[in-house]
Short mmCIF file of C-alpha atoms in Angstrom, two decimals:
data_model
loop_
_atom_site.label_atom_id
_atom_site.label_comp_id
_atom_site.label_asym_id
_atom_site.label_seq_id
_atom_site.Cartn_x
_atom_site.Cartn_y
_atom_site.Cartn_z
CA MET I 119 -14.71 -19.04 -22.57
CA GLN I 120 -12.66 -22.26 -22.20
CA ASP I 121 -14.43 -25.29 -20.81
CA VAL I 122 -11.35 -27.53 -20.35
CA LEU I 123 -7.74 -27.13 -19.29
CA PRO I 124 -5.26 -26.25 -22.05
CA GLY I 125 -4.08 -29.40 -23.81
CA THR I 126 -7.17 -31.40 -22.90
CA LYS I 127 -9.05 -32.73 -25.91
CA THR I 128 -12.70 -33.67 -26.04
CA ASN I 129 -13.06 -34.87 -29.63
CA GLY I 130 -10.98 -36.67 -32.23
CA LEU I 131 -12.09 -34.86 -35.37
CA LYS I 132 -9.20 -34.31 -37.76
CA SER I 133 -11.12 -32.77 -40.65
CA LEU I 134 -14.51 -31.53 -41.78
CA PRO I 135 -16.21 -32.19 -45.13
CA LYS I 136 -16.42 -29.34 -47.61
CA GLU I 137 -20.20 -29.82 -47.63
CA ILE I 138 -20.36 -28.12 -44.23
CA GLY I 139 -20.47 -24.88 -46.19
CA ASN I 140 -24.01 -25.78 -47.25
CA LEU I 141 -25.35 -25.12 -43.74
CA LYS I 142 -26.50 -21.62 -44.61
CA ASN I 143 -28.62 -21.21 -41.48
CA LEU I 144 -25.99 -22.36 -39.01
CA GLN I 145 -25.44 -19.74 -36.30
CA THR I 146 -23.29 -21.44 -33.64
CA PHE I 147 -20.18 -23.38 -34.65
CA PHE I 148 -18.04 -24.93 -31.88
CA ILE I 149 -15.13 -27.18 -32.94
CA ALA I 150 -12.72 -26.72 -30.06
CA ASN I 151 -10.55 -29.09 -28.02
CA GLY I 152 -9.78 -31.54 -30.78
CA ASP I 153 -7.37 -32.93 -33.37
CA LEU I 154 -8.59 -30.73 -36.20
CA GLU I 155 -5.81 -30.21 -38.75
CA SER I 156 -7.52 -27.80 -41.16
CA LEU I 157 -10.80 -26.13 -42.04
CA PRO I 158 -12.31 -26.40 -45.53
CA GLU I 159 -12.48 -23.18 -47.53
CA SER I 160 -16.25 -23.67 -47.69
CA VAL I 161 -16.48 -22.50 -44.05
CA ALA I 162 -16.46 -19.00 -45.53
CA ASN I 163 -19.95 -19.78 -46.91
CA LEU I 164 -21.49 -20.00 -43.42
CA THR I 165 -23.00 -16.57 -43.81
CA ASN I 166 -25.18 -16.71 -40.69
CA VAL I 167 -22.63 -17.90 -38.15
CA THR I 168 -22.47 -15.47 -35.23
CA ASP I 169 -20.63 -17.56 -32.62
CA LEU I 170 -17.45 -19.45 -33.50
CA GLU I 171 -15.06 -21.32 -31.20
CA ILE I 172 -11.90 -23.02 -32.45
CA TYR I 173 -9.70 -22.76 -29.38
CA ASN I 174 -7.30 -25.45 -28.18
CA CYS I 175 -6.74 -27.18 -31.51
CA PRO I 176 -2.98 -27.92 -31.35
CA ASN I 177 -2.88 -29.71 -34.72
CA LEU I 178 -4.34 -26.74 -36.57
CA THR I 179 -0.99 -25.37 -37.69
CA LYS I 180 -2.29 -22.51 -39.85
CA PHE I 181 -4.68 -19.74 -38.90
CA PRO I 182 -7.96 -20.42 -40.78
CA LEU I 183 -8.13 -17.17 -42.74
CA GLN I 184 -11.51 -18.15 -44.18
CA ILE I 185 -13.20 -17.22 -40.90
CA ALA I 186 -12.39 -13.56 -41.64
CA LYS I 187 -14.88 -13.81 -44.52
CA LEU I 188 -17.81 -14.61 -42.23
CA PRO I 189 -20.09 -11.55 -42.47
CA GLU I 190 -22.14 -11.93 -39.26
CA LEU I 191 -19.50 -12.97 -36.75
CA VAL I 192 -20.17 -11.51 -33.29
CA SER I 193 -18.30 -13.80 -30.89
CA LEU I 194 -14.99 -15.53 -31.69
CA ASN I 195 -12.78 -17.67 -29.47
CA ILE I 196 -9.36 -18.58 -30.93
CA ALA I 197 -7.56 -18.87 -27.59
CA ASN I 198 -4.90 -21.43 -26.70
CA ASN I 199 -3.49 -22.01 -30.16
CA ALA I 200 0.13 -21.24 -29.35
CA GLN I 201 1.28 -23.50 -32.20
CA TRP I 202 0.56 -20.61 -34.58
CA SER I 203 3.74 -18.63 -35.16
CA ALA I 204 3.87 -14.93 -34.38
CA GLU I 205 3.64 -14.19 -38.10
CA GLU I 206 0.73 -16.58 -38.56
CA ILE I 207 -1.39 -15.19 -35.72
CA TYR I 208 -0.55 -11.60 -36.75
CA ALA I 209 -1.79 -12.28 -40.28
CA GLY I 210 -4.93 -13.88 -38.89
CA MET I 211 -5.69 -11.02 -36.52
CA ASN I 212 -5.10 -8.51 -39.31
CA ALA I 213 -7.47 -10.46 -41.55
CA LEU I 214 -10.16 -10.29 -38.86
CA ALA I 215 -9.64 -6.55 -38.36
CA THR I 216 -9.99 -5.89 -42.09
CA GLY I 217 -12.51 -8.64 -42.84
CA ALA I 218 -16.25 -8.92 -43.32
CA SER I 219 -17.09 -8.73 -39.59
CA LYS I 220 -14.60 -6.09 -38.51
CA GLU I 221 -17.42 -3.80 -37.37
CA LYS I 222 -19.59 -6.57 -35.93
CA ILE I 223 -17.30 -8.62 -33.69
CA GLN I 224 -18.13 -7.84 -30.07
CA ILE I 225 -16.30 -10.62 -28.24
CA LEU I 226 -12.79 -11.82 -29.12
CA TYR I 227 -10.84 -14.28 -27.00
CA ALA I 228 -7.28 -14.67 -28.26
CA ARG I 229 -5.36 -15.41 -25.10
CA GLN I 230 -2.57 -17.99 -24.76
CA ASN I 231 -1.32 -17.57 -28.31
CA SER I 232 2.00 -16.34 -29.73
CA LEU I 233 1.02 -12.84 -30.82
CA GLU I 234 3.90 -10.35 -30.62
CA GLU I 235 2.26 -7.31 -32.21
CA LEU I 236 -1.36 -6.21 -32.29
CA PRO I 237 -2.05 -4.99 -35.84
CA GLU I 238 -2.74 -1.30 -36.34
CA SER I 239 -5.88 -2.36 -38.22
CA PHE I 240 -7.55 -3.23 -34.90
CA LYS I 241 -8.74 0.38 -34.79
CA ASN I 242 -11.39 -0.84 -37.26
CA MET I 243 -13.03 -3.06 -34.64
CA THR I 244 -15.32 -0.39 -33.27
CA LYS I 245 -17.91 -2.79 -31.79
CA VAL I 246 -15.58 -4.98 -29.74
CA SER I 247 -16.66 -4.95 -26.10
CA LEU I 248 -14.53 -7.80 -24.76
CA LEU I 249 -10.97 -8.12 -26.04
CA ASP I 250 -8.86 -10.75 -24.29
CA LEU I 251 -5.20 -10.82 -25.42
CA ALA I 252 -3.68 -12.10 -22.17
CA TYR I 253 -0.81 -14.61 -22.12
CA ASN I 254 0.69 -13.74 -25.49
CA ASN I 255 4.10 -12.19 -26.20
CA ILE I 256 2.87 -8.75 -27.21
CA SER I 257 5.63 -6.16 -27.06
CA LYS I 258 4.26 -3.82 -29.70
CA ILE I 259 0.77 -2.39 -29.72
CA HIS I 260 -0.80 0.43 -31.71
CA PRO I 261 -3.38 2.89 -30.37
CA LEU I 262 -6.91 1.62 -30.87
CA GLY I 263 -8.34 5.13 -30.83
CA LYS I 264 -11.39 6.67 -29.21
CA SER I 265 -13.85 4.74 -31.40
CA VAL I 266 -12.72 1.38 -30.00
CA SER I 267 -14.09 1.33 -26.46
CA PRO I 268 -13.93 -2.17 -24.91
CA VAL I 269 -15.98 -2.82 -21.81
CA GLN I 270 -13.36 -5.40 -20.84
CA LEU I 271 -9.76 -5.30 -22.07
CA TYR I 272 -7.18 -7.85 -20.91
CA LEU I 273 -3.52 -7.47 -21.86
CA ASP I 274 -2.11 -9.40 -18.90
CA ASN I 275 1.11 -11.42 -19.05
CA ASN I 276 2.64 -9.87 -22.15
CA GLN I 277 5.84 -7.89 -22.80
CA LEU I 278 4.47 -4.34 -22.99
CA GLU I 279 6.72 -1.52 -21.80
CA SER I 280 4.26 1.29 -22.56
CA LEU I 281 0.85 2.02 -24.05
CA PRO I 282 0.96 4.52 -26.95
CA VAL I 283 -1.66 7.16 -27.70
CA ASP I 284 -2.93 8.62 -30.96
CA GLU I 285 -2.91 12.27 -32.00
CA GLU I 286 -5.96 12.91 -29.79
CA GLY I 287 -4.28 11.38 -26.74
CA TYR I 288 -6.26 8.14 -26.76
CA PHE I 289 -5.00 4.60 -26.44
CA CYS I 290 -8.63 3.47 -26.66
CA GLY I 291 -12.04 4.74 -25.61
CA TYR I 292 -13.17 4.24 -22.00
CA ALA I 293 -16.80 5.38 -21.95
CA ASP I 294 -18.18 2.05 -20.69
CA SER I 295 -15.02 0.41 -19.34
CA GLU I 296 -15.46 -2.11 -16.53
CA ALA I 297 -12.10 -3.87 -16.63
CA PHE I 298 -8.84 -2.49 -17.99
CA SER I 299 -6.09 -4.90 -17.06
CA VAL I 300 -2.40 -4.82 -18.02
CA LYS I 301 -1.00 -6.99 -15.24
CA TYR I 302 2.43 -8.64 -15.38
CA ASN I 303 4.01 -6.77 -18.24
CA LYS I 304 7.05 -4.50 -18.30
CA LEU I 305 5.45 -1.08 -17.92
CA LYS I 306 7.92 1.49 -16.58
CA LYS I 307 5.35 4.20 -15.80
CA VAL I 308 1.62 4.41 -15.24
CA PRO I 309 0.43 5.29 -18.77
CA ASN I 310 -0.96 8.78 -19.32
CA ILE I 311 -4.03 7.48 -21.15
CA PHE I 312 -6.90 8.45 -18.84
CA SER I 313 -8.25 11.73 -17.50
CA ALA I 314 -9.55 12.86 -14.14
CA LYS I 315 -11.95 15.12 -16.03
CA SER I 316 -13.63 12.28 -17.89
CA ASN I 317 -17.42 12.31 -17.98
CA SER I 318 -17.54 8.67 -16.89
CA ALA I 319 -15.61 6.63 -14.35
CA LEU I 320 -13.82 3.39 -15.09
CA THR I 321 -14.70 0.46 -12.87
CA SER I 322 -11.30 -1.20 -12.54
CA VAL I 323 -7.77 -0.41 -13.77
CA ASP I 324 -5.04 -2.89 -12.90
CA PHE I 325 -1.31 -2.37 -13.51
CA SER I 326 -0.08 -4.96 -10.99
CA GLY I 327 3.19 -6.80 -11.41
CA ASN I 328 5.00 -4.35 -13.68
CA GLU I 329 8.18 -2.27 -13.28
CA ILE I 330 6.40 0.99 -12.50
CA ASP I 331 8.24 3.67 -10.55
CA GLY I 332 6.01 6.65 -11.34
CA PHE I 333 3.55 8.24 -13.75
CA GLU I 334 4.02 9.37 -17.35
CA GLY I 335 3.97 13.17 -17.47
CA GLU I 336 4.36 13.48 -13.71
CA GLU I 337 7.55 15.51 -13.89
CA ASP I 338 6.46 18.04 -16.54
CA GLY I 339 2.89 18.32 -15.26
CA SER I 340 1.26 16.73 -18.31
CA TYR I 341 -0.20 13.73 -16.46
CA ARG I 342 -3.99 13.97 -16.80
CA GLY I 343 -5.06 11.86 -13.86
CA ILE I 344 -7.71 9.15 -13.60
CA LYS I 345 -11.34 8.66 -12.61
CA VAL I 346 -11.83 5.09 -11.43
CA GLU I 347 -13.46 3.00 -8.72
CA THR I 348 -10.60 0.52 -8.13
CA PHE I 349 -7.03 1.42 -9.07
CA THR I 350 -4.48 -1.37 -8.58
CA LEU I 351 -0.71 -0.85 -8.61
CA ALA I 352 0.20 -3.85 -6.48
CA GLN I 353 3.52 -5.68 -6.77
CA ASN I 354 5.48 -2.88 -8.39
CA PRO I 355 8.68 -3.05 -6.30
CA LYS I 356 10.16 0.08 -7.90
CA LEU I 357 7.32 2.23 -6.57
CA THR I 358 8.76 3.77 -3.38
CA LYS I 359 6.37 6.68 -2.68
CA TYR I 360 2.62 7.05 -2.49
CA PRO I 361 1.63 8.59 -5.87
CA THR I 362 1.13 12.33 -5.37
CA ALA I 363 0.24 12.56 -9.07
CA LEU I 364 -3.30 11.61 -8.06
CA ALA I 365 -3.62 14.63 -5.78
CA LYS I 366 -1.98 17.02 -8.25
CA THR I 367 -4.48 16.03 -10.96
CA ASN I 368 -7.46 15.99 -8.58
CA SER I 369 -8.12 12.37 -9.56
CA ILE I 370 -11.12 10.43 -8.32
CA VAL I 371 -10.15 7.03 -6.92
CA ALA I 372 -12.42 5.14 -4.53
CA TYR I 373 -10.21 2.14 -3.74
CA ILE I 374 -6.45 2.17 -4.30
CA ILE I 375 -4.40 -1.03 -3.96
CA LEU I 376 -0.65 -0.58 -3.46
CA ARG I 377 0.04 -3.94 -1.85
CA GLY I 378 3.52 -5.38 -2.15
CA CYS I 379 5.39 -2.35 -3.47
CA SER I 380 8.36 -0.67 -1.76
CA ILE I 381 6.55 2.39 -0.43
CA ASP I 382 8.35 3.97 2.51
CA GLU I 383 6.94 7.49 2.26
CA ILE I 384 3.59 9.22 1.89
CA PRO I 385 4.53 12.75 0.75
CA LYS I 386 2.73 15.77 2.14
CA GLY I 387 -0.37 16.65 0.15
CA SER I 388 -1.16 13.10 -0.90
CA PHE I 389 -4.62 13.33 0.68
CA GLU I 390 -5.21 17.08 0.67
CA TYR I 391 -7.12 17.77 -2.54
CA GLU I 392 -10.73 18.39 -3.51
CA ASN I 393 -11.57 14.87 -4.70
CA SER I 394 -9.84 13.01 -1.86
CA ILE I 395 -13.30 12.77 -0.28
CA TYR I 396 -14.20 10.02 -2.77
CA MET I 397 -11.60 7.62 -1.40
CA THR I 398 -13.15 4.80 0.61
CA SER I 399 -10.40 2.21 1.00
CA ILE I 400 -6.59 2.02 0.87
CA ASP I 401 -4.43 -1.10 0.79
CA LEU I 402 -0.80 -0.40 1.69
CA SER I 403 0.07 -3.81 3.07
CA TYR I 404 3.50 -5.38 2.47
CA ASN I 405 5.37 -2.09 2.11
CA LYS I 406 8.03 -0.27 4.15
CA LEU I 407 6.03 2.46 5.88
CA LYS I 408 7.14 3.58 9.35
CA ASP I 409 4.47 6.20 9.95
CA LEU I 410 1.36 7.85 8.49
CA PRO I 411 0.84 11.57 7.76
CA ARG I 412 -1.49 13.63 9.92
CA GLU I 413 -3.56 14.49 6.85
CA ILE I 414 -5.23 11.08 6.96
CA HIS I 415 -8.25 12.31 8.90
CA ALA I 416 -12.02 12.64 8.61
CA VAL I 417 -11.99 16.03 6.89
CA ASN I 418 -9.86 14.89 3.95
CA LEU I 419 -11.22 11.32 3.87
CA PRO I 420 -14.75 11.47 5.34
CA TYR I 421 -15.95 8.18 3.79
CA LEU I 422 -12.82 6.10 4.38
CA TYR I 423 -13.83 2.80 5.91
CA GLY I 424 -10.90 0.49 5.11
CA VAL I 425 -7.16 0.89 5.65
CA GLU I 426 -4.89 -2.14 5.30
CA LEU I 427 -1.39 -1.64 6.75
CA SER I 428 -0.30 -5.18 7.56
CA PHE I 429 3.38 -6.08 7.11
CA ASN I 430 4.94 -2.64 7.22
CA CYS I 431 7.53 -1.16 9.56
#
């Protein structure tokens, strides 16, 4: 993604000639880390460009809307351009999601910008497999829908308080998900956006560093559970009990990380459910536990090989 530290420049180009639009066979176009102040409109004529990088260009004060006209764009890196206003980056992202490559872009890096709202039009980007929106100011996000199924989705270090779902109950699709990360936001509850009955398991879901004290739908029984290899809820100081919602929904979790919460109780039944046998490792370090329940034994957890209980009571 980025090959230098933010703010570091590696070229002094301030402009490009309009004749660059004549390079009809150009496929890779990297103009990052420089003093570029604008892009000529003729960039829209680069009809064979598939890979474009214009990150870390602090003098580029306006989003280059002409890149949304590129018909074959597959990989785009516009990260670390925080000089674009929230309105400017929103307009640019909307242009991409409604532009010529909306159904072709597979990789989009847009971290370390000033985005406050992800446009609803992003549900058009059905081919995106890596979507990196970390380190923005996103407080409003629209459901992407089942058809948008990123393999890697990063929403870390934003201002999100919840993740909405569409009329079918989807925030986004998860069929091939390897990394779903919403660390260091303002989530109040674990979002009810997954299902323990899913045909495929997620690789990693990370809600560390939020304000989580429970699960959406836990009280009325509508929480649908989760099927995941590694489930991380670390550093949520409002979480005081081991989540029984996992047992009640017969969730499948292999490795659960609850490090650095305020857990002082593991309620009865937390490990007495059909799919508890899939759990292999538990990290409960840096909590307030004084004892462990008797149900943590080889019948309920036959494949458990790791238990971390350092820094408890």
